CSV table of C-alpha atoms in Angstrom, one decimal:
chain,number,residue,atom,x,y,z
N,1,UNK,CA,0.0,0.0,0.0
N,2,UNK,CA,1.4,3.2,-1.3
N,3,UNK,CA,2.3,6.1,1.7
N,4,UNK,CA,-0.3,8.9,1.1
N,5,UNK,CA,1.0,12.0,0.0
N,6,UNK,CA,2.6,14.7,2.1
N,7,UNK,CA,-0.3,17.4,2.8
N,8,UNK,CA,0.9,20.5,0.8
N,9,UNK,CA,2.5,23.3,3.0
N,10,UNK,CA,1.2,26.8,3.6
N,11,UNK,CA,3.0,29.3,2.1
N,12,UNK,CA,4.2,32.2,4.5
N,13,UNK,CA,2.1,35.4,3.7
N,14,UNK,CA,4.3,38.3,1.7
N,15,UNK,CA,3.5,41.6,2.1
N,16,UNK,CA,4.7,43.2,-1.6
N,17,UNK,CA,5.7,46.6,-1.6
N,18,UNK,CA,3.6,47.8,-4.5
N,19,UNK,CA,6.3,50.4,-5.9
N,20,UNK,CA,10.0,48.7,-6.0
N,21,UNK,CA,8.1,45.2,-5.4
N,22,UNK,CA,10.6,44.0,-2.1
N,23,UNK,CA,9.0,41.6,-0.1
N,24,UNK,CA,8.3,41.5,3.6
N,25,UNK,CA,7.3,38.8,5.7
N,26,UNK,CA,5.6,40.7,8.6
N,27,UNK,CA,3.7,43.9,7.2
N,28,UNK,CA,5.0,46.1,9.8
N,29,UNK,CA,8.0,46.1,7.8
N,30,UNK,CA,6.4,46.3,4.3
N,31,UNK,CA,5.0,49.8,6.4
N,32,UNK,CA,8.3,51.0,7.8
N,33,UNK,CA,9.9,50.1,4.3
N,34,UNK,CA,7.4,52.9,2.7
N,35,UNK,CA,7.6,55.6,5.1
N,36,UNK,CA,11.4,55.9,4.7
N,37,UNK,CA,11.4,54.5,0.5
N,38,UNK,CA,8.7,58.0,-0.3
N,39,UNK,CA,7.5,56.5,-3.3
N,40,UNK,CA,5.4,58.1,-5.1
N,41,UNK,CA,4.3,59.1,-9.4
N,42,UNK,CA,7.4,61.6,-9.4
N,43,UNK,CA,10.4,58.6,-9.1
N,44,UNK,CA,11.3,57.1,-12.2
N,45,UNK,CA,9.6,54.1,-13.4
N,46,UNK,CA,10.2,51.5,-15.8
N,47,UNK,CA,8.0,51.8,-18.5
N,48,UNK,CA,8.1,47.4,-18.9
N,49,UNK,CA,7.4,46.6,-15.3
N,50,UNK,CA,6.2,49.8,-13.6
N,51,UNK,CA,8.9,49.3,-11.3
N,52,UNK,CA,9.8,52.7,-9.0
N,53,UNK,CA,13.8,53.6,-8.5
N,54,UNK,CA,15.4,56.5,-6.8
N,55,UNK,CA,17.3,57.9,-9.7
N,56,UNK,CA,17.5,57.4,-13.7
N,57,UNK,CA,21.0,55.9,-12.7
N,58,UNK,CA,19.4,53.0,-11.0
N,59,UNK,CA,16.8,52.8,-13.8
N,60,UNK,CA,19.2,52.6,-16.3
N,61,UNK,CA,21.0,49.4,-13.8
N,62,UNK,CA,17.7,47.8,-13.8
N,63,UNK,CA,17.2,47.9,-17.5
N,64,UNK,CA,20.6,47.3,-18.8
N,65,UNK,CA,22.8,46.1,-15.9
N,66,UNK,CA,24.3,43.2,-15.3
N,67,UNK,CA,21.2,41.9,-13.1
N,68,UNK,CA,18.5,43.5,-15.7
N,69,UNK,CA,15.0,41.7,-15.6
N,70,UNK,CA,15.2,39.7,-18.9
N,71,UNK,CA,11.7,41.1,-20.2
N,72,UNK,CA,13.0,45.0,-19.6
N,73,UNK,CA,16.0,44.3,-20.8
N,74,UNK,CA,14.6,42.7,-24.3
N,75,UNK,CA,11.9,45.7,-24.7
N,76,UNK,CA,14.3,48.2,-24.0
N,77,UNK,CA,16.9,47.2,-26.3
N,78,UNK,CA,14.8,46.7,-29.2
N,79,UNK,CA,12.9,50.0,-28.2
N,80,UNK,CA,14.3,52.0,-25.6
N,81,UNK,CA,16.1,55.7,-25.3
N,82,UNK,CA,19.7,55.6,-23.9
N,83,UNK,CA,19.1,59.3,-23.2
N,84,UNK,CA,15.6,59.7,-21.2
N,85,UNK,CA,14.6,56.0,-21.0
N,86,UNK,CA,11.8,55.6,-22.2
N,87,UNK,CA,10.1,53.3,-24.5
N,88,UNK,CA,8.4,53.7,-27.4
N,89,UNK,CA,5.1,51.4,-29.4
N,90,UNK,CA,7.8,50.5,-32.2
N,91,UNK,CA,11.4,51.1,-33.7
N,92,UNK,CA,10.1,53.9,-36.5
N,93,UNK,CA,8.8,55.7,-33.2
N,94,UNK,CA,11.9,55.4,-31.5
N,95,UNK,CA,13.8,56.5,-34.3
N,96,UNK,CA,11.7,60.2,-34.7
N,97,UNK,CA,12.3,60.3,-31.0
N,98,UNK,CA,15.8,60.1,-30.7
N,99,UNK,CA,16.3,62.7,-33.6
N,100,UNK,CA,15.1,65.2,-30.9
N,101,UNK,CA,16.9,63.7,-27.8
N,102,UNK,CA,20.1,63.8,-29.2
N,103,UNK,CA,21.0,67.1,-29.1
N,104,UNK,CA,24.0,69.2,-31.1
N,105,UNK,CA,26.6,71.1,-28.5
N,106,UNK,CA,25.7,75.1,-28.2
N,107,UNK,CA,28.5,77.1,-30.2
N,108,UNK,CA,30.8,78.2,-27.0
N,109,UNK,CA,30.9,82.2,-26.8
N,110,UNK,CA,35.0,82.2,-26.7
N,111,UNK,CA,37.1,84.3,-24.7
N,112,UNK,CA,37.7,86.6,-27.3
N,113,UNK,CA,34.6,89.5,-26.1
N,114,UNK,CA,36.0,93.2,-25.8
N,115,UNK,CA,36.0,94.6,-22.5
N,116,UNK,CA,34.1,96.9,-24.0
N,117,UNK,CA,31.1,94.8,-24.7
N,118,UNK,CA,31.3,93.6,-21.3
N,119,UNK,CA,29.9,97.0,-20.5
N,120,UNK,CA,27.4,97.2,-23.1
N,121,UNK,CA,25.8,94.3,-21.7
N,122,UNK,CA,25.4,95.2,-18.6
N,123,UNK,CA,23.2,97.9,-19.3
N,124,UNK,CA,21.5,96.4,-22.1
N,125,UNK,CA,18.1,95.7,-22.9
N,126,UNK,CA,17.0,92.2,-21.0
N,127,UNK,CA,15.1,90.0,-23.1
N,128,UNK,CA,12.3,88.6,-21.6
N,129,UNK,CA,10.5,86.5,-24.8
N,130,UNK,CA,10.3,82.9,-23.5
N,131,UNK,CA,8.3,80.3,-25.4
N,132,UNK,CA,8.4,78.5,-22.3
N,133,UNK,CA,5.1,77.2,-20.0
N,134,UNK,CA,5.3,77.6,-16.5
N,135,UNK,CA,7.5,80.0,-14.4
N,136,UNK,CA,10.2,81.9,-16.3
N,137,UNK,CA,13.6,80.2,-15.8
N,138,UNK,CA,17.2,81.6,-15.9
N,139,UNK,CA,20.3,79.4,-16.6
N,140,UNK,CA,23.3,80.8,-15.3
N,141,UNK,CA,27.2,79.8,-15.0
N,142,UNK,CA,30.1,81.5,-13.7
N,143,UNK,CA,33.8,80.8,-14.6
N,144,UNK,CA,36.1,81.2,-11.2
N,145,UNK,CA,39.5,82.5,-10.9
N,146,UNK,CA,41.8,81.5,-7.7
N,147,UNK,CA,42.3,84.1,-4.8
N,148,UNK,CA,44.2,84.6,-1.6
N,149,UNK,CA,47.4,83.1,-0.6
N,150,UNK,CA,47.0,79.5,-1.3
N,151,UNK,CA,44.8,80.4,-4.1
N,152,UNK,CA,41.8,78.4,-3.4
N,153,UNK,CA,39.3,81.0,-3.1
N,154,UNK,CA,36.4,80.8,-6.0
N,155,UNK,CA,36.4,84.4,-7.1
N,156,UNK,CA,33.9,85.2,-9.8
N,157,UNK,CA,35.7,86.5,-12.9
N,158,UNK,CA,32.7,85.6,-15.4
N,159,UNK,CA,29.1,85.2,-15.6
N,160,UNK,CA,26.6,84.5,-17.7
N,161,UNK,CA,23.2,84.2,-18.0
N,162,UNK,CA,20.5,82.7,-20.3
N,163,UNK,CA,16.8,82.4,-20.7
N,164,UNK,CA,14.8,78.9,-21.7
N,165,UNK,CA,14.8,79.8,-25.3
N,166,UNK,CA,19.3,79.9,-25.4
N,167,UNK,CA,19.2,83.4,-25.8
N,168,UNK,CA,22.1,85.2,-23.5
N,169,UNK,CA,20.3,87.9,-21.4
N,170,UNK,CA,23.2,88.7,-19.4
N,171,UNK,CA,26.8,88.7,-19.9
N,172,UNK,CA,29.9,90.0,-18.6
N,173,UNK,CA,33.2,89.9,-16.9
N,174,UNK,CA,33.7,90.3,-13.4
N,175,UNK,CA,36.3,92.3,-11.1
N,176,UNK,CA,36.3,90.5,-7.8
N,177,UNK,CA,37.1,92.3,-4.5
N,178,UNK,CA,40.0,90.8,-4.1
N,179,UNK,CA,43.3,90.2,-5.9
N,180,UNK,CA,43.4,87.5,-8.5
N,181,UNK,CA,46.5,85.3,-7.6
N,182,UNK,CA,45.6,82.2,-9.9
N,183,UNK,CA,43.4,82.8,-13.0
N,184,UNK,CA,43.4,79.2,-13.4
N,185,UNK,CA,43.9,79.5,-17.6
N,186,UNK,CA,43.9,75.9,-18.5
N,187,UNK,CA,39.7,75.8,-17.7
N,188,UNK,CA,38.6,79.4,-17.5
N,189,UNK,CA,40.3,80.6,-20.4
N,190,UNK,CA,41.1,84.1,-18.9
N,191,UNK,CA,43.8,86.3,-18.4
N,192,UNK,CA,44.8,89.7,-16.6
N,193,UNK,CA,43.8,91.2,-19.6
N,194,UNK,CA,40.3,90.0,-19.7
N,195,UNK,CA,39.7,91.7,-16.2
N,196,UNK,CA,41.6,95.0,-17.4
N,197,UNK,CA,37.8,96.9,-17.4
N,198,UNK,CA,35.8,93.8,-15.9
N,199,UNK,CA,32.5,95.4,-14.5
N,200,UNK,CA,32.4,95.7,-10.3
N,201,UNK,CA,31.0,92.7,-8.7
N,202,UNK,CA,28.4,94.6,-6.8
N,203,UNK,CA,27.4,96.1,-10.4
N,204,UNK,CA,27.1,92.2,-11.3
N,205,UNK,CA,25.0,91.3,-8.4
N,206,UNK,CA,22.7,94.4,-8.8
N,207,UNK,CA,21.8,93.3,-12.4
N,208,UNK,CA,21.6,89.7,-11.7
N,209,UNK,CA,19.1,90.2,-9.1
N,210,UNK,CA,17.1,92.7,-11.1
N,211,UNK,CA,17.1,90.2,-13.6
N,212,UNK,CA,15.6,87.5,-11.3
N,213,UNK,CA,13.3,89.1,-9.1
N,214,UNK,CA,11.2,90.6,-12.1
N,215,UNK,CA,10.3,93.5,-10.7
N,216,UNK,CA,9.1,91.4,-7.8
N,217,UNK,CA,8.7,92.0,-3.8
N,218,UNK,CA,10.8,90.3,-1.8
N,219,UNK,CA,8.1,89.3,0.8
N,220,UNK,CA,6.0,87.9,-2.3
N,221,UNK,CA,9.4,86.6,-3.9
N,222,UNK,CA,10.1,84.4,-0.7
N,223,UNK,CA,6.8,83.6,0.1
N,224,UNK,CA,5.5,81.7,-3.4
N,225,UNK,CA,8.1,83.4,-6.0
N,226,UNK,CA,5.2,85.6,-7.7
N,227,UNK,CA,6.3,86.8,-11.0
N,228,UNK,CA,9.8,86.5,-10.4
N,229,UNK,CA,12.2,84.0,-12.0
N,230,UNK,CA,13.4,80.2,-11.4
N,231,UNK,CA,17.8,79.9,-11.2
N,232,UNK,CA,18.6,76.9,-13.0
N,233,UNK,CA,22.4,75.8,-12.5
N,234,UNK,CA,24.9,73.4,-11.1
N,235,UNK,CA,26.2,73.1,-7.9
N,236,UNK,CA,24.4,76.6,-7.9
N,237,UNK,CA,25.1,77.3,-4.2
N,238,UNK,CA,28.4,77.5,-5.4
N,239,UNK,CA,28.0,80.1,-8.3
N,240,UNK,CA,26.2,82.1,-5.6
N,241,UNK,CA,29.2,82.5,-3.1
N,242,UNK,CA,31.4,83.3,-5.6
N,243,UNK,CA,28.9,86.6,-6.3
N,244,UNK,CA,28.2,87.1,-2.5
N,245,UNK,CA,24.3,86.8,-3.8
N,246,UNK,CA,21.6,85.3,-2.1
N,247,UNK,CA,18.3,83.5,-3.4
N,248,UNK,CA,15.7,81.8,-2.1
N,249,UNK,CA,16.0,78.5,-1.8
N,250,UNK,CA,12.4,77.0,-3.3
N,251,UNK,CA,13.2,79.5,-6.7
N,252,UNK,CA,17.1,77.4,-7.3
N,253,UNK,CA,16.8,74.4,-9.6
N,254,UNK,CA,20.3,72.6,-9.5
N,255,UNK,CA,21.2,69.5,-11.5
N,256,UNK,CA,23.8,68.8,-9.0
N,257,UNK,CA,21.4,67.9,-6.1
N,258,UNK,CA,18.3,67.5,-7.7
N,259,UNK,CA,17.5,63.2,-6.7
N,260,UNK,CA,16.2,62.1,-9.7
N,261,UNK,CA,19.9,62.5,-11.6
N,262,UNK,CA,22.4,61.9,-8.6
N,263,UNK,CA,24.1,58.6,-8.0
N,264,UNK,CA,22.5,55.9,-5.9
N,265,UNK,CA,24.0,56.8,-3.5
N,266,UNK,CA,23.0,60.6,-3.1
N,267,UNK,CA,26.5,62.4,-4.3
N,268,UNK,CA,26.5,64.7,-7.1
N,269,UNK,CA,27.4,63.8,-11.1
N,270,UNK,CA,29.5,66.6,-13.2
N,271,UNK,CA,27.7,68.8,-15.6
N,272,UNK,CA,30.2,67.1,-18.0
N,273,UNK,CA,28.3,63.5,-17.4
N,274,UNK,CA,25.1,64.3,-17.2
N,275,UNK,CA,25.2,66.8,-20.5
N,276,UNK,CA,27.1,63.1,-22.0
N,277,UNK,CA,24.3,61.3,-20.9
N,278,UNK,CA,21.4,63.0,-21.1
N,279,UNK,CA,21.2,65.4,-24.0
N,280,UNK,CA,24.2,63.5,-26.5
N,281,UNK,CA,26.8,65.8,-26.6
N,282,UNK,CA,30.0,66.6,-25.2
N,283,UNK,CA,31.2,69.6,-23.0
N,284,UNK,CA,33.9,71.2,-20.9
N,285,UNK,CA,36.4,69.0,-23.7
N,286,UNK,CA,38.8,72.3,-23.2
N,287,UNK,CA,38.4,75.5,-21.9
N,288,UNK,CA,35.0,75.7,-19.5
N,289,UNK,CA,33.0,78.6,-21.6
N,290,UNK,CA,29.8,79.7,-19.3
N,291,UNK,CA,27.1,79.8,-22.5
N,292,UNK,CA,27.8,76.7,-23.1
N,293,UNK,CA,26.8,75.4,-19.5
N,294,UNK,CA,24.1,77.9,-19.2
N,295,UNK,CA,22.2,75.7,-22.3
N,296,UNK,CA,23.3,72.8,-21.1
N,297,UNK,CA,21.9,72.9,-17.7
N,298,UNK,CA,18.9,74.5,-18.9
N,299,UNK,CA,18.3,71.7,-21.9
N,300,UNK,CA,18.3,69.2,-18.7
N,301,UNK,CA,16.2,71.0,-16.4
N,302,UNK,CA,13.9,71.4,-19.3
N,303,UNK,CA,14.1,67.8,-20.2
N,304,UNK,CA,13.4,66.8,-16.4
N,305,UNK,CA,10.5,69.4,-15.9
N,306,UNK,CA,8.2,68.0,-18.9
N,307,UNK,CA,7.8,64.6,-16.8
N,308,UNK,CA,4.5,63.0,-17.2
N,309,UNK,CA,3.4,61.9,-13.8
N,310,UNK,CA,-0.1,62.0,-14.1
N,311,UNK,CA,-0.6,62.9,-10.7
N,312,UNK,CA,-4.1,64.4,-9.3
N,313,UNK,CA,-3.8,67.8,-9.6
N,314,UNK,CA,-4.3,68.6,-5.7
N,315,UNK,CA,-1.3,67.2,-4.8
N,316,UNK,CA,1.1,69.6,-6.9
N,317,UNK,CA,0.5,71.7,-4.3
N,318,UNK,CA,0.5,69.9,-1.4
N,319,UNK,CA,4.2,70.5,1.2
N,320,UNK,CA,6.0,67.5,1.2
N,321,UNK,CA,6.0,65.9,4.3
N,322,UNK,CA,5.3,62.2,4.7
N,323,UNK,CA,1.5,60.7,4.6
N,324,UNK,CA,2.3,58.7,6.9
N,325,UNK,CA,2.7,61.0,10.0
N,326,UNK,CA,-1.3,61.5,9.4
N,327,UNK,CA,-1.6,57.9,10.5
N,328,UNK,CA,-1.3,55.5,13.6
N,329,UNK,CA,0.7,52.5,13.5
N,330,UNK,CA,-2.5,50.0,13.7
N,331,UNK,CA,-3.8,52.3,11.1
N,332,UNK,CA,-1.3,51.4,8.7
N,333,UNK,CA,-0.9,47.9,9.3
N,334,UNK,CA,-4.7,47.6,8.5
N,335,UNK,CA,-3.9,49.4,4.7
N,336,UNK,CA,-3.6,47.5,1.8
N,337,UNK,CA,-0.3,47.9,0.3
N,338,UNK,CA,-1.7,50.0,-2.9
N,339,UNK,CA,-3.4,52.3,-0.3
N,340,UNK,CA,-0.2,52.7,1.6
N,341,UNK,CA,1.4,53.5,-1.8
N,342,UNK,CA,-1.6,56.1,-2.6
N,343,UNK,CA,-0.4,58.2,0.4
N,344,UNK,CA,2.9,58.2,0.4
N,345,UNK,CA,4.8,61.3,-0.9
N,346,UNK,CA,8.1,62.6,-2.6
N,347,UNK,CA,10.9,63.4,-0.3
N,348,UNK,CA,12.1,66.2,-2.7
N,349,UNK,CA,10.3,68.6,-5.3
N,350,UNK,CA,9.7,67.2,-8.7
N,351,UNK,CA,10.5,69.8,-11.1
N,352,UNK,CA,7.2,68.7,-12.9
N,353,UNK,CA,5.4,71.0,-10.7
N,354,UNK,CA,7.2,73.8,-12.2
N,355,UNK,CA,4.4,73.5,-15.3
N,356,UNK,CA,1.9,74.4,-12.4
N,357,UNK,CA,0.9,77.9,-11.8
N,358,UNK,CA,2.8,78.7,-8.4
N,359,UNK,CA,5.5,77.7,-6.7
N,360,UNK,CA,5.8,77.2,-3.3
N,361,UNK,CA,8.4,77.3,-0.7
């Protein structure tokens, strides 16, 4: 007589985080994983599985890395971006896609500009035509030369500034405060020569700010921007220092710390990589010329803005702190995991919200 069968074994319950799909045995955990993970619409997403990462660098792992799902890795190599990552219905689509992705390097304005135009721009007409929806947006990049004894200090020597349509609103040469003891030739380009009648800094930091605030209040410019502009750079903090200039934090857009486009693990790429690997072209090959990485950070902040995220339209303009504080622990653990998913939030602004109509701190 044969033994009967083994009864079959129940399977331990798994508590699937509905976002980045990790499994959890006990779903406290699966609720502790999403308050710290913030998942939300605004992380990128694989367009094969609908899988949620914390940057396009880890997106691009999980569709072309060594440990790549074999179904996203197939549909994205027979029709997938290298630049933005998406996908696309066929190869013909893809094709008229990547025509536009690809972009062609901005012609670099040289170090050759007269003094004396350096003047004339500074009290030239701004131009304030932008095609663009949404807040207006400045690009702007400055070019430092060395100061004090060890000469380490970034002194601004160069600045330049340009709108969302690539048009140069601002440019000029800059006489810092202090004496220039390296001008640091081999990337700026510049020489004593350059800064023979470079304009004041404090003339430089008068414009630049008229330029931004737009005619603007201050109390209205820190309290939702009003009409005054967005300052797109990188490492942007940085650029500010160097002009002794302050801006409100909530109205800077830098591709140095923005999440989506940093490493894994949260430190910063160069404007050389990211302008490689997200818009096609090369930069900073030579001499560093500001135009061209005014466009370039401007072409990726433009790039990263248009996002579709399809998120409700109330919750653009919601602050974002967690969901979850709203909650009890025993409330949680009684959520579905979609429902935990539907109120958890962004820890950082998406720049999609720029296409709304305000912006908040």
């Amino acid at each position: 007589m044969e033994a009967a069968p083994d009864p079959p074994r129940n399977l331990p319950t798994r508590y699937t985080c509905p976002a980045c799909y990790k499994q959890f045995k006990r779903k406290n955990h699966l609720v502790e994983h999403m308050k710290i993970s913030f998942h939300s619409v605004h992380q990128p997403k694989c367009a094969v599985c609908q899988k949620h990462c914390k940057s396009f660098e880890s997106l691009r792992v999980h569709l072309t890395g060594p440990l790549a799902k074999e179904n996203c890795f197939t549909v994205f190599s027979e029709r997938g971006c290298n630049r933005c990552l998406k996908i696309f219905d066929n190869p013909d689509s893809l094709s008229n896609h990547k025509e536009a992705c690809c972009l062609s390097a901005p012609a670099p304005l040289g170090t050759t500009l007269p003094c004396a135009e350096s003047e004339k721009k500074i009290s030239g007409v701004v131009d304030l035509n932008n095609t663009a929806r949404g807040p207006q947006a400045v690009a702007m990049d400055c070019e430092m030369v060395g100061g004090g004894s060890d000469e380490t200090l970034d002194l601004c020597a160069r600045v330049c500034l340009v709108n969302a349509d690539e048009n140069v609103i601002f440019h000029a040469y800059v006489q810092p405060l202090i004496p220039v003891t390296n001008y640091r030739y081999e990337i700026t380009g510049l020489t004593e020569e350059h800064l023979k009648d470079a304009v004041p800094l404090n003339e430089v930091r008068d414009k630049i700010l008229e330029i931004l605030y737009n005619g603007e209040s201050v109390s209205r410019l820190r309290l939702d921007g009003g009409k005054a502009r967005l300052l797109v750079g990188h490492n942007i903090k940085r650029d500010l220092d160097s002009l002794r200039m302050n801006y409100p934090d909530h109205m800077l857009r830098d591709t140095a710390n923005y999440r989506p486009l940093m490493k894994t693990n949260l430190v910063s790429h160069s404007l050389k990589y990211l302008t490689k690997t997200y818009l096609g072209y090369d930069i900073q090959s030579g001499v560093h010329d500001p135009y061209e990485d005014s466009v370039s950070v401007m072409r990726l902040y433009k790039k990263f803005c248009r996002q579709d995220h399809h998120q409700l339209e109330e919750i653009g303009y919601q602050k974002f702190s967690n969901g979850f504080d709203s909650y009890k622990s025993k409330e949680l653990e009684k959520m579905s995991p979609s429902e935990l998913y539907e109120i958890s939030r962004s820890n950082y602004r998406c720049w999609c919200l720029d296409l709304r109509r305000n912006v908040q701190p």
